[in-house]
Short mmCIF file of C-alpha atoms and ligand atoms in Angstrom, two decimals:
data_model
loop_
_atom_site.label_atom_id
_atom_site.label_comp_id
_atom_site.label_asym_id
_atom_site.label_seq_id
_atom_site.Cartn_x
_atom_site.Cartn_y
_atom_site.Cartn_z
CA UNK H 126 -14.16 -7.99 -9.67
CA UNK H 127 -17.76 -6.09 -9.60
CA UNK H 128 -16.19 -3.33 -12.24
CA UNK H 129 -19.60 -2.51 -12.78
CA UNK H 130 -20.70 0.86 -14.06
CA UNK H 131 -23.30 3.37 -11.99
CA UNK H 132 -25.94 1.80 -14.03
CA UNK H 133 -25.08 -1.59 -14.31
CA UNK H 134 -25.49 -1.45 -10.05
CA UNK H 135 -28.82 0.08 -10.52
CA UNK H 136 -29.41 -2.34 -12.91
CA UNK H 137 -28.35 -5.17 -10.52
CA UNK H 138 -30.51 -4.03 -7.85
CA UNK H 139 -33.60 -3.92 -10.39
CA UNK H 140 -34.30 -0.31 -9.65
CA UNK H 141 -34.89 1.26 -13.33
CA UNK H 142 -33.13 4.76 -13.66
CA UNK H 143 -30.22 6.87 -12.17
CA UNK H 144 -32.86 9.01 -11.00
CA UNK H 145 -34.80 6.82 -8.90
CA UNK H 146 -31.56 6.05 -6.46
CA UNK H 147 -32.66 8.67 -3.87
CA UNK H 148 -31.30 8.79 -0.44
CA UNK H 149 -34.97 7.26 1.03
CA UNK H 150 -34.39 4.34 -0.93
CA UNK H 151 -31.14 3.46 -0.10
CA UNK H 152 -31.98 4.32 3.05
CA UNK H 153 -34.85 2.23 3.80
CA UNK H 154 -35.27 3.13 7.17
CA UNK H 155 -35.12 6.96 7.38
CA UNK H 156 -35.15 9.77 5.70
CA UNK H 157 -31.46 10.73 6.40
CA UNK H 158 -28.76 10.07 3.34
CA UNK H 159 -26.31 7.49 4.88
CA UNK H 160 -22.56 8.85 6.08
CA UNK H 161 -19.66 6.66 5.14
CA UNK H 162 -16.34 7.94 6.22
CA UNK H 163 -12.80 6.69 5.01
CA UNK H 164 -10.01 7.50 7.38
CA UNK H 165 -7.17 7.65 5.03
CA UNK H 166 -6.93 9.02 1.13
CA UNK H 167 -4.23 6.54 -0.04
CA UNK H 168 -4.54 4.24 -2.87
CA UNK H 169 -6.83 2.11 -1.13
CA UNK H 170 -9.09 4.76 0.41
CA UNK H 171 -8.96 7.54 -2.04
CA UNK H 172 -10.38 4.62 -5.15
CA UNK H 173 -13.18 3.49 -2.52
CA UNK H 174 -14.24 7.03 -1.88
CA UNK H 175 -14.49 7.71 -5.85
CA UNK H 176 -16.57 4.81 -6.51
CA UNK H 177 -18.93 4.80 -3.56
CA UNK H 178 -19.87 7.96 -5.17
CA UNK H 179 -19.57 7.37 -9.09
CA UNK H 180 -22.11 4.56 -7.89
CA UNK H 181 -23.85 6.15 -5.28
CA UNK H 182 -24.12 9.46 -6.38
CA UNK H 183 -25.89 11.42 -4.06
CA UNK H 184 -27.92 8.93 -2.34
CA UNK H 185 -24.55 8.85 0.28
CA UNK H 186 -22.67 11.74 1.43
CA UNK H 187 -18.70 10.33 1.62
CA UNK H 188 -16.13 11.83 3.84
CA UNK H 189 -12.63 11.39 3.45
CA UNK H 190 -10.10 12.20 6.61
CA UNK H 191 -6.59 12.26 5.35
CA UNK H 192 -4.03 13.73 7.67
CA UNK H 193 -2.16 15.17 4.58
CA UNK H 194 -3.37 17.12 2.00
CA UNK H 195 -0.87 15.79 -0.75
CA UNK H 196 -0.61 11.87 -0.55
CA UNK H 197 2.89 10.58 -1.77
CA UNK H 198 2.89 7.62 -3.42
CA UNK H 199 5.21 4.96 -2.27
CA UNK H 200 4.80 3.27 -5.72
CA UNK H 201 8.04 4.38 -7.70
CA UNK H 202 9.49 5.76 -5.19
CA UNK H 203 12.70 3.57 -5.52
CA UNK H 204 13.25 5.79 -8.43
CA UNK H 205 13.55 8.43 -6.92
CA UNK H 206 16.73 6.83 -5.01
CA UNK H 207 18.46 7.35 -8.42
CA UNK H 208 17.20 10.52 -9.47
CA UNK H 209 14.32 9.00 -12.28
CA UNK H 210 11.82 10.61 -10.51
CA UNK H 211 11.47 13.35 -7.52
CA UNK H 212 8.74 12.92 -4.96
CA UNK H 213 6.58 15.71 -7.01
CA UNK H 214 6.46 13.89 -9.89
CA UNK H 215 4.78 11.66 -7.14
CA UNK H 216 2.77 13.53 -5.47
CA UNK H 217 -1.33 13.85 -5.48
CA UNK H 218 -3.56 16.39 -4.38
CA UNK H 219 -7.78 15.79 -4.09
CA UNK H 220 -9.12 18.28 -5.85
CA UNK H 221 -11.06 15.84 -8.10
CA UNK H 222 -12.24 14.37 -5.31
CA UNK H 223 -14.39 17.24 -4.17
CA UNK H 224 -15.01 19.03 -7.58
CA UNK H 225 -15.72 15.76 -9.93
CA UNK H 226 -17.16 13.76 -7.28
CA UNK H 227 -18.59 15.86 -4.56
CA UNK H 228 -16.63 14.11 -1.52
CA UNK H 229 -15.80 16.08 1.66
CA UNK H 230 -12.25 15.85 2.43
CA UNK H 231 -10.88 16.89 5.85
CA UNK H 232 -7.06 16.96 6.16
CA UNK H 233 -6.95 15.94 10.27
CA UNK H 234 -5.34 12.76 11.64
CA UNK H 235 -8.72 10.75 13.40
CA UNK H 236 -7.28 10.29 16.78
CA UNK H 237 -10.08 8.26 18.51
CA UNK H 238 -13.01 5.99 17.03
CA UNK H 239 -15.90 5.32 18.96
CA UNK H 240 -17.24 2.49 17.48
CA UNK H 241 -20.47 1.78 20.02
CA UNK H 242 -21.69 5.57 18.76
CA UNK H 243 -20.55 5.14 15.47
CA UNK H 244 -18.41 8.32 15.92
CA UNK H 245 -15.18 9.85 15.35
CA UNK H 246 -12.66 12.28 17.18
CA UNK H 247 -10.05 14.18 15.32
CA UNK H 248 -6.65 15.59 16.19
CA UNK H 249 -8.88 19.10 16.29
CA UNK H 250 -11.51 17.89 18.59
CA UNK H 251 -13.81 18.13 16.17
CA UNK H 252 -16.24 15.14 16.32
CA UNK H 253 -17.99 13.05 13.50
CA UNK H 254 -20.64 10.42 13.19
CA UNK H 255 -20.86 7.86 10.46
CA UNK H 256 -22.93 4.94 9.23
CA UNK H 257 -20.55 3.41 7.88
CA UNK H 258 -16.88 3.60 8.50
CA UNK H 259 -14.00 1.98 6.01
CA UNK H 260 -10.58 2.31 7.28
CA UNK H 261 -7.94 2.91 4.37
CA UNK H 262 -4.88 3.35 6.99
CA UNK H 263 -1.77 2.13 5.86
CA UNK H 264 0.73 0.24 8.19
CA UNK H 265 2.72 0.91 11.27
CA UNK H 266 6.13 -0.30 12.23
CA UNK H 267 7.48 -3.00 14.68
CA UNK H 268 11.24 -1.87 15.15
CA UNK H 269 13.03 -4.08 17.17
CA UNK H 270 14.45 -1.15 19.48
CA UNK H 271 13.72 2.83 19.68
CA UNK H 272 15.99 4.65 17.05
CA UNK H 273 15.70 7.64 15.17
CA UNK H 274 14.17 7.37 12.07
CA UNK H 275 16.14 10.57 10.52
CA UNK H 276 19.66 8.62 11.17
CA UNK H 277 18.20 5.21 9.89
CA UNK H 278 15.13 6.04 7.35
CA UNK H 279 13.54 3.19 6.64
CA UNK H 280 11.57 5.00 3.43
CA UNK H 281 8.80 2.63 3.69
CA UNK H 282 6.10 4.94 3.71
CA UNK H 283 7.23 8.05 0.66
CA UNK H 284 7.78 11.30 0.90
CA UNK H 285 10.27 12.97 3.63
CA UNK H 286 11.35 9.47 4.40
CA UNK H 287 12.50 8.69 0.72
CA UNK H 288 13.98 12.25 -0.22
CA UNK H 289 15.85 11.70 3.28
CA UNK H 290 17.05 7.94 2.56
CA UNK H 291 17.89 9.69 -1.04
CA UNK H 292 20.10 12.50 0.57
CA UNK H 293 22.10 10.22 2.77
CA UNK H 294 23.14 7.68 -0.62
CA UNK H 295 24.03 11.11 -1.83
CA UNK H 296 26.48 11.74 0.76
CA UNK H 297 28.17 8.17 -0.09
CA UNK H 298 32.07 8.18 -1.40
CA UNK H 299 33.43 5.48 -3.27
CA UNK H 300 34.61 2.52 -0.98
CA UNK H 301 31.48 3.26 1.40
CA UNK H 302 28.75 0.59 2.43
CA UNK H 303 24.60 0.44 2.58
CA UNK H 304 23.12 -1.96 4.51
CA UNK H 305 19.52 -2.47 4.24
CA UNK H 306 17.38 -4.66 5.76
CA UNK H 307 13.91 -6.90 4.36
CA UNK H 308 11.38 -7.48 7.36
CA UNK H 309 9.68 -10.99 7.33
CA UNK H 310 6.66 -11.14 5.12
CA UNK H 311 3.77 -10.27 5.15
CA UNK H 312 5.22 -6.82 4.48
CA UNK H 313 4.07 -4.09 2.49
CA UNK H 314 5.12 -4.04 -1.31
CA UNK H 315 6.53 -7.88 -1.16
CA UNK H 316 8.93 -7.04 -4.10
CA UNK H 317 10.11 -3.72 -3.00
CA UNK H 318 12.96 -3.98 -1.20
CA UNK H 319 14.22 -6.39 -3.88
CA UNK H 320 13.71 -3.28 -6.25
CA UNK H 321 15.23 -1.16 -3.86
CA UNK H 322 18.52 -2.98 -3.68
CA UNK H 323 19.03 -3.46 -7.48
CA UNK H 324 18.30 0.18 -7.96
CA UNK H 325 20.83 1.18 -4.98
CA UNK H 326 23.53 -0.66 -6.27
CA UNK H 327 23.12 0.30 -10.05
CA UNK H 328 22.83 3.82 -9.48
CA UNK H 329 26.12 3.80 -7.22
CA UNK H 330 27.89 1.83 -10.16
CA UNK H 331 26.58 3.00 -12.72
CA UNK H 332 25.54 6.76 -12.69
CA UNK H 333 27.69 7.81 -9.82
CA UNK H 334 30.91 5.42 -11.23
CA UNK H 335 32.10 4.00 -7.36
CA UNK H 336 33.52 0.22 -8.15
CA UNK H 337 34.36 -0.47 -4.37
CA UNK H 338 30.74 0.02 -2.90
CA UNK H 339 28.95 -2.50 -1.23
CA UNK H 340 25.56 -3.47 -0.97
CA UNK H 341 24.44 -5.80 1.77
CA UNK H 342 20.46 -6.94 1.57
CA UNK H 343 19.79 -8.39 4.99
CA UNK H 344 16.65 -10.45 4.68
CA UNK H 345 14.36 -11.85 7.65
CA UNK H 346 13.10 -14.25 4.92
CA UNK H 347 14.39 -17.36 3.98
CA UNK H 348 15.03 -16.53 0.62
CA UNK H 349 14.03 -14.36 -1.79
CA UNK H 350 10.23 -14.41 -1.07
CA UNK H 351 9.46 -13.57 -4.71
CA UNK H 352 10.48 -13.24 -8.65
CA UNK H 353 13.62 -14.91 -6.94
CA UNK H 354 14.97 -15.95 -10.60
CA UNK H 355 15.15 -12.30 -11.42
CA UNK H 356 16.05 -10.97 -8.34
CA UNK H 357 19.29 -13.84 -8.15
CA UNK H 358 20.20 -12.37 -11.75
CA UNK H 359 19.80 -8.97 -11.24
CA UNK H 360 21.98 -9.19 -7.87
CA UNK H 361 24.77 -11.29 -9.56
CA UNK H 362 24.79 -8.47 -12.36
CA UNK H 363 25.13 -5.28 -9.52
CA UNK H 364 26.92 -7.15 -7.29
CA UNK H 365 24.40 -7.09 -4.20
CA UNK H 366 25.83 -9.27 -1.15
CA UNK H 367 22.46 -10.82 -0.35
CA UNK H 368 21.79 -12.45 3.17
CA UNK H 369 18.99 -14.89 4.05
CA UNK H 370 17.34 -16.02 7.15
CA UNK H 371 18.98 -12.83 8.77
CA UNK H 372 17.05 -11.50 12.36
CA UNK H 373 17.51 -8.27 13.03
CA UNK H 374 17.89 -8.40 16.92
CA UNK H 375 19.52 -4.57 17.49
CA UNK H 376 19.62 -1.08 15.39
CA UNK H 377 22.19 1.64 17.12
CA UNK H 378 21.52 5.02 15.20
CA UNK H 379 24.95 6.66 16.84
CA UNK H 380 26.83 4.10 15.42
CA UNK H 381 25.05 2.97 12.28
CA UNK H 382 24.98 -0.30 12.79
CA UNK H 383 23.01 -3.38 12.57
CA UNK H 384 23.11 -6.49 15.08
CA UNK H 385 21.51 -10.03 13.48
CA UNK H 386 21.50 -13.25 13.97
CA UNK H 387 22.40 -15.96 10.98
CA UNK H 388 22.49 -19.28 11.19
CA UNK H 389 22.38 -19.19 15.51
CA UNK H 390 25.79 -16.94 14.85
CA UNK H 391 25.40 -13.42 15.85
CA UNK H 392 27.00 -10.50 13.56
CA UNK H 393 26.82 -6.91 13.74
CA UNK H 394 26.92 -4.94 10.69
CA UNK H 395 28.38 -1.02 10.25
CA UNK H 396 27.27 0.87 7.31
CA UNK H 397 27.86 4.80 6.00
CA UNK H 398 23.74 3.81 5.54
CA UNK H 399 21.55 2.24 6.91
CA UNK H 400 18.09 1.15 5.91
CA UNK H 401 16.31 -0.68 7.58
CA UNK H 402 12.84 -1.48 6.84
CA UNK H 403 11.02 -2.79 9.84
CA UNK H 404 8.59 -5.54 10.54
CA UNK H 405 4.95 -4.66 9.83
CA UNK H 406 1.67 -4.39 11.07
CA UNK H 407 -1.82 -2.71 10.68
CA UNK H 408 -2.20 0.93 10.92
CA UNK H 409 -2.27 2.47 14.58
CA UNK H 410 -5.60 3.57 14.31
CA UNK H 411 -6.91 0.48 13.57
CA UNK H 412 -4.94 -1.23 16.90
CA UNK H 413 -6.83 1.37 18.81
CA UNK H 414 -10.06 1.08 17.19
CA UNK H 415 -9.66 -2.99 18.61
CA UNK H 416 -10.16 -4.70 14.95
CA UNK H 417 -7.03 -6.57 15.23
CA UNK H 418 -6.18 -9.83 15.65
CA UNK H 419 -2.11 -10.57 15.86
CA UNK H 420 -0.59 -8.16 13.46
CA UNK H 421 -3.33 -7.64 10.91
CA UNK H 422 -7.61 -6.53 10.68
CA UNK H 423 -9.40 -9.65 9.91
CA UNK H 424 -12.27 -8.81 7.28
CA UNK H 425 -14.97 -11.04 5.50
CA UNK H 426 -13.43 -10.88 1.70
CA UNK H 427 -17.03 -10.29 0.35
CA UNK H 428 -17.05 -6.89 1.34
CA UNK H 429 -14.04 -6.24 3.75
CA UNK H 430 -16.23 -5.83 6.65
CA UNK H 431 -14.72 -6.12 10.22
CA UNK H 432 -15.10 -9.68 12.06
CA UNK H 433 -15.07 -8.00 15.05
CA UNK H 434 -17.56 -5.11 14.14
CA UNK H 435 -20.31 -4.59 11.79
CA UNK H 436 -20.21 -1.33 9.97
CA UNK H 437 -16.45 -1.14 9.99
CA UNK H 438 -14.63 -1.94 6.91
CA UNK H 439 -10.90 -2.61 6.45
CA UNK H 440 -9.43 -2.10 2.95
CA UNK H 441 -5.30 -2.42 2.15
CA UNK H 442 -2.35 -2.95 3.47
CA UNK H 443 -3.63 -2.94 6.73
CA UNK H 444 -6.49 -6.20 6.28
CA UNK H 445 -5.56 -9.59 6.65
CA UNK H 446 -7.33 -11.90 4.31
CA UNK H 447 -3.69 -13.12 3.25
CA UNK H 448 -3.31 -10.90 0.04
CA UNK H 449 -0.42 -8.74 -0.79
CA UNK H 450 -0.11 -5.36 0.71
CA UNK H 451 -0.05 -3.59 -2.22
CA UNK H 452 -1.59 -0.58 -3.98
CA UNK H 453 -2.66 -2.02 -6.96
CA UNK H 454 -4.69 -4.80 -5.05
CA UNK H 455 -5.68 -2.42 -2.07
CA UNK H 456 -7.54 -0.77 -5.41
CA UNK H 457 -9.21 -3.51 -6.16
CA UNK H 458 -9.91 -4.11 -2.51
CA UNK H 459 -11.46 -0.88 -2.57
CA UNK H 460 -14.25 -1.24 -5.27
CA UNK H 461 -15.08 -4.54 -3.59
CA UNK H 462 -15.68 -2.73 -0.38
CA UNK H 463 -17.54 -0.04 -2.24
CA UNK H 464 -20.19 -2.19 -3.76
CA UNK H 465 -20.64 -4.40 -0.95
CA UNK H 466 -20.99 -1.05 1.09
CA UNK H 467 -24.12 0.17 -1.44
CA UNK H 468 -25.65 -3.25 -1.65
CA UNK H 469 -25.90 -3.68 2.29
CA UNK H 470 -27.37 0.03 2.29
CA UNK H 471 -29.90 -1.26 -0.24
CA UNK H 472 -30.87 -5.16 1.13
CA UNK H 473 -29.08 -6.29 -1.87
CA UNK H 474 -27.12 -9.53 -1.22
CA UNK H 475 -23.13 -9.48 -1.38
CA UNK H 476 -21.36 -10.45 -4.69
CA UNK H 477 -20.55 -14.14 -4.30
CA UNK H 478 -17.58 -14.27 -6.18
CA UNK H 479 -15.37 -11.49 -6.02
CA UNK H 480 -11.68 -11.38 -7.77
CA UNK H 481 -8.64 -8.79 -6.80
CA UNK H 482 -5.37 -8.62 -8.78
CA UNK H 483 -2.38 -7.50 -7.50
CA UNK H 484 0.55 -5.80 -10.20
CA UNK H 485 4.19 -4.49 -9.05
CA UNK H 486 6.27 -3.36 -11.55
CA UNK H 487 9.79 -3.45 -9.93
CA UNK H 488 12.89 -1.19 -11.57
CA UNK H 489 16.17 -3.74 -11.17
CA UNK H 490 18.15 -0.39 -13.04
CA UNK H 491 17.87 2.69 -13.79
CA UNK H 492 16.12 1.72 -17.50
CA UNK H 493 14.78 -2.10 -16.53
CA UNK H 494 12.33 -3.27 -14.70
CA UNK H 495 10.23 -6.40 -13.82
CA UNK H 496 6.67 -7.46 -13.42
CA UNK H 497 4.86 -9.43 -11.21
CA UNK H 498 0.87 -10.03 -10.85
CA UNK H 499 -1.44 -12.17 -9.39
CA UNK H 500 -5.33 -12.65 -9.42
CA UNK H 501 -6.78 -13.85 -6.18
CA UNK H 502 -10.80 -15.38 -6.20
CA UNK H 503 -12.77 -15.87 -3.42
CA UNK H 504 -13.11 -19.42 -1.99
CA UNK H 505 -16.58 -20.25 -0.77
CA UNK H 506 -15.34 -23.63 0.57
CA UNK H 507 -12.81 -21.48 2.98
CA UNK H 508 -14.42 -18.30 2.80
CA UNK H 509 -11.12 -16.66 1.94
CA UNK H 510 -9.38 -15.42 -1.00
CA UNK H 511 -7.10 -17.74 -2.70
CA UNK H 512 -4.61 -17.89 -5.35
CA UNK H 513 -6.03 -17.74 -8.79
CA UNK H 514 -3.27 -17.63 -11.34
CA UNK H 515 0.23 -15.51 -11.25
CA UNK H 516 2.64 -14.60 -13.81
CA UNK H 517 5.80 -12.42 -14.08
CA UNK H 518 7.91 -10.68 -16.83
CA UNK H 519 11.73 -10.73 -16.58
CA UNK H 520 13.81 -7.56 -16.08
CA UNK H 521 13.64 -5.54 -19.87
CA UNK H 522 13.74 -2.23 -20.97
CA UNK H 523 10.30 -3.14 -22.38
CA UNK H 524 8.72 -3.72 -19.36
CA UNK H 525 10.59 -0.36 -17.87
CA UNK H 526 8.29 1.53 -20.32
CA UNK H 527 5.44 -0.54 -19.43
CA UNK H 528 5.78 0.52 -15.56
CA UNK H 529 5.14 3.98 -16.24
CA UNK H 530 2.05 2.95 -18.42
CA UNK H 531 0.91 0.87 -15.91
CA UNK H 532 1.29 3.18 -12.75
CA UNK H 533 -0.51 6.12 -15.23
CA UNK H 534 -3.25 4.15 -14.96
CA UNK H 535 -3.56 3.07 -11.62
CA UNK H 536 -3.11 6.84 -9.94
CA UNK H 537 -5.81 8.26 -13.09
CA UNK H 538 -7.78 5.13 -11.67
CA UNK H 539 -7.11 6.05 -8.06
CA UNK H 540 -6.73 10.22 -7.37
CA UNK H 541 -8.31 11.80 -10.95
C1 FAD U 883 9.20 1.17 -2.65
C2 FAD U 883 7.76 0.74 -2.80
C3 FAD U 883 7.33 0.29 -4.05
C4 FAD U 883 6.01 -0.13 -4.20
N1 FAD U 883 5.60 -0.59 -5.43
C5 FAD U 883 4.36 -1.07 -5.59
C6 FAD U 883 3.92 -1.59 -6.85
O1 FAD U 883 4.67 -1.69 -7.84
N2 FAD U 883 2.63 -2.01 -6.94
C7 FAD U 883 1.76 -1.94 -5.90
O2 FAD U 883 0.60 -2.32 -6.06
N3 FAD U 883 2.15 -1.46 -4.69
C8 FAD U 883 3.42 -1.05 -4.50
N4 FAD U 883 3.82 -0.55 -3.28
C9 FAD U 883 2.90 -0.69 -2.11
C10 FAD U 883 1.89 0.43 -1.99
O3 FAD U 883 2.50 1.69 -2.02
C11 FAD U 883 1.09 0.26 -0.70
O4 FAD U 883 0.68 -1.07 -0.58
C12 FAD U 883 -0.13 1.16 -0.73
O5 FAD U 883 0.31 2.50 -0.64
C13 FAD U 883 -1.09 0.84 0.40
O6 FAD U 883 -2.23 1.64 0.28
P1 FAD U 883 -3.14 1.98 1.55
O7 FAD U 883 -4.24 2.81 1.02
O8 FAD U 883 -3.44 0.74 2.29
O9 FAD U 883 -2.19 2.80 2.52
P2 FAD U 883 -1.40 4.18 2.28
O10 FAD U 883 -1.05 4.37 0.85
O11 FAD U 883 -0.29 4.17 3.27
O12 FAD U 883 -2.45 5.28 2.71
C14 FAD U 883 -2.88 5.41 4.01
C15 FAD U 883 -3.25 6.85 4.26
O13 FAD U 883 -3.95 6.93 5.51
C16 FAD U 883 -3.59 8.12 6.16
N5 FAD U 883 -3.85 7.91 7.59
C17 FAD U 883 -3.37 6.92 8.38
N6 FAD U 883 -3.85 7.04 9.63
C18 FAD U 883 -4.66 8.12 9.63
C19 FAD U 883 -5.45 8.74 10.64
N7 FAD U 883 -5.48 8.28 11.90
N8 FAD U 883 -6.15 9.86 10.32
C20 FAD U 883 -6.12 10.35 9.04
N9 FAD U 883 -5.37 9.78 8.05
C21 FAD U 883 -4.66 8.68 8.35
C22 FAD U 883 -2.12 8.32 5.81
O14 FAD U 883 -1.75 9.68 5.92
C23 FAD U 883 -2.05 7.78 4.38
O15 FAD U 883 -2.16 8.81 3.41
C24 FAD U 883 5.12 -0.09 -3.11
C25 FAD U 883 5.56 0.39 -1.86
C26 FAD U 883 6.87 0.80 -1.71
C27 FAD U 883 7.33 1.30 -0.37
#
């Protein structure tokens, strides 16, 4: 990973001192200071903003469009399912981002990208132009009918969603069911839902004392698609009824229920709730935009750079070079893009040999939790990222303490 400083990049590109990185030189064509715009301030966009300017400084100007002007992040926000955390303890504003490192933030929702004029509409009208454009969108979801959200959350993205999928466990009574469903993979957070079903289940045991609950996992996957050791343990221990191979082929939101097929036998499911998380793809902006292919943006992994347009860059969960969709990685992601970003503004070849790593602590209680993480190099044979080495720690309250240590890092790393 090119973790290199301000002046180690100066350094790289031989030119001697901070102060000679003027917008003329990395502009080598003009005299006007380069525009790069990020449409979306999550973890992914909000980390490549911050380091296009740490090592930038003000040879770029850097916009960041971010419909909302606190981000919510998804990351722990099982825990707030059983009350360990609340969705402000979660919650990040961008006032660094402006004051520390002097990027423009504008909280609109881009509604239209012109990407012959290099421009940009928002949901004001306003318009924008850019040199540069990296989109840091998120996902969208693929649910198999229309239903209503608010009567079947699927608390995939944080915030309203998860306080909402919160209040409805709430409302549970002893004796009552929650069915929730896994999409197939590649989904965002590949460990999540596994979290979310451990955490479900112990916090209905175990803080709210119900013995005749029931917690059904319906997953789209084979099997468990990862730390499946752990995940088998944990859902012995809570007593999770866990279903592979299961396609969701109906959701009705009157009736709570859930229609899948098993096996070529068809069931349907009720519950008191429902959660189902829906299949995945790339951010709705970037469908409209044109820079996808199937579900997800394909990207050169040296610098996350459309294949389908120059000057548009694709970082997390919604690229598809075949890594996670994850936060911790979409970080990662983001730096990459960032220096590839100033060295093609400066003639300056592309790192050849770029690594990511990917980390997800998951909580399996409401004082364990598990890790998994995985470093991913690039491939110059393939010209794709591939798997480098992965590891995991079992379920300990050890490694519960450890999350928090972890994920105070990564959002210092990411919003301060
Ligand atoms: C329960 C759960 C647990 C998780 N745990 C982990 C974990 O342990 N480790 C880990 O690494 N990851 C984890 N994740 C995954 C992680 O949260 C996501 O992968 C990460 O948030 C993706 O970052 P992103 O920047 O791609 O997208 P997002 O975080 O979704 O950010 C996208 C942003 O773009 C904005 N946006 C979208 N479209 C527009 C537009 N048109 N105009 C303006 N703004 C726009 C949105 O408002 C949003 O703020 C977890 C996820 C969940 C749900």
């Amino acid at each position: 990973m090119p973790m290199h400083s301000r002046r180690n990049f100066m350094k790289l590109m031989g030119l001697g001192s901070l102060v000679s990185l003027t917008p003329s030189l990395l502009n080598g064509a003009g005299n006007t200071t380069p525009h790069i715009v990020i449409i979306g301030g999550g973890f992914s966009g909000a980390t490549c903003a911050k380091y296009l300017k740490m090592w930038g400084g003000s040879s770029i100007n850097v916009t960041v469009i971010e419909s909302n002007a606190t981000y919510v992040s998804p990351i722990l926000s099982n825990l707030v399912l059983n009350g360990q955390k609340t969705t402000a303890d979660l919650s990040f504003t961008y006032g660094a981002s402006s004051s520390k490192y002097g990027i423009t933030m504008l909280h609109h929702t881009v509604s239209a990208i012109d990407t012959t004029n290099k421009s940009l509409t928002l949901s004001n009208s306003q318009t924008l132009s850019y040199d540069k454009l990296v989109l840091a969108a998120g996902i969208d979801f693929e649910p198999v009918n229309a239903y209503d959200y608010n009567s079947v959350p699927h608390a995939w993205q944080s915030g309203a969603q998860i306080n909402l999928l919160k209040s409805h466990i709430d409302a549970m009574a002893d004796g009552d069911t929650f069915v929730m469903s896994i999409p197939p993979s590649p989904y965002r957070c590949p460990p999540g839902p596994y979290e979310r079903a451990c955490v479900v289940a112990d916090y209905l045991k175990n803080t709210k004392g119900y013995r005749n609950c029931k917690v059904i996992v319906l997953d789209a996957n084979p099997k468990i698609i990862v730390e499946e050791a752990t995940f088998s343990a944990a859902f012995t221990k809570h007593g999770v009824d866990y279903r592979a191979g299961c396609d969701i082929t109906a959701v009705n939101d009157a009736q709570k229920s859930v229609s899948y097929t098993q096996g070529g036998a068809s069931q349907t499911q009720t519950a008191k709730v429902l959660n189902i998380i829906p299949k995945q793809k790339a951010a709705p902006i970037v469908f409209s935009a044109g820079l996808v292919s199937g579900s997800w943006a394909p990207v050169n992994p040296l610098s996350y750079e459309s294949t389908l347009m120059n000057d548009v860059y694709i970082i997390g969960d919604s690229q598809g070079t075949g890594q996670p969709k994850a936060g911790h990685i979409g970080n990662s992601e983001a730096k990459i893009c960032a220096d590839a970003i100033l060295r093609n503004l400066n003639n300056v070849a592309l790192y050849a040999a770029p690594k990511t790593n990917s980390a997800c602590y998951s909580p399996t209680s409401k004082t364990e939790a598990s890790w998994l993480s995985a470093v991913y190099r690039y491939d110059s044979a393939t010209q794709s990222m591939v798997l480098a080495h992965k590891e995991s720690g079992p379920s300990s309250t050890q490694n519960y303490k450890q999350m928090f240590l972890w994920s105070e890092n990564l959002f210092a790393d990411t919003f301060a």
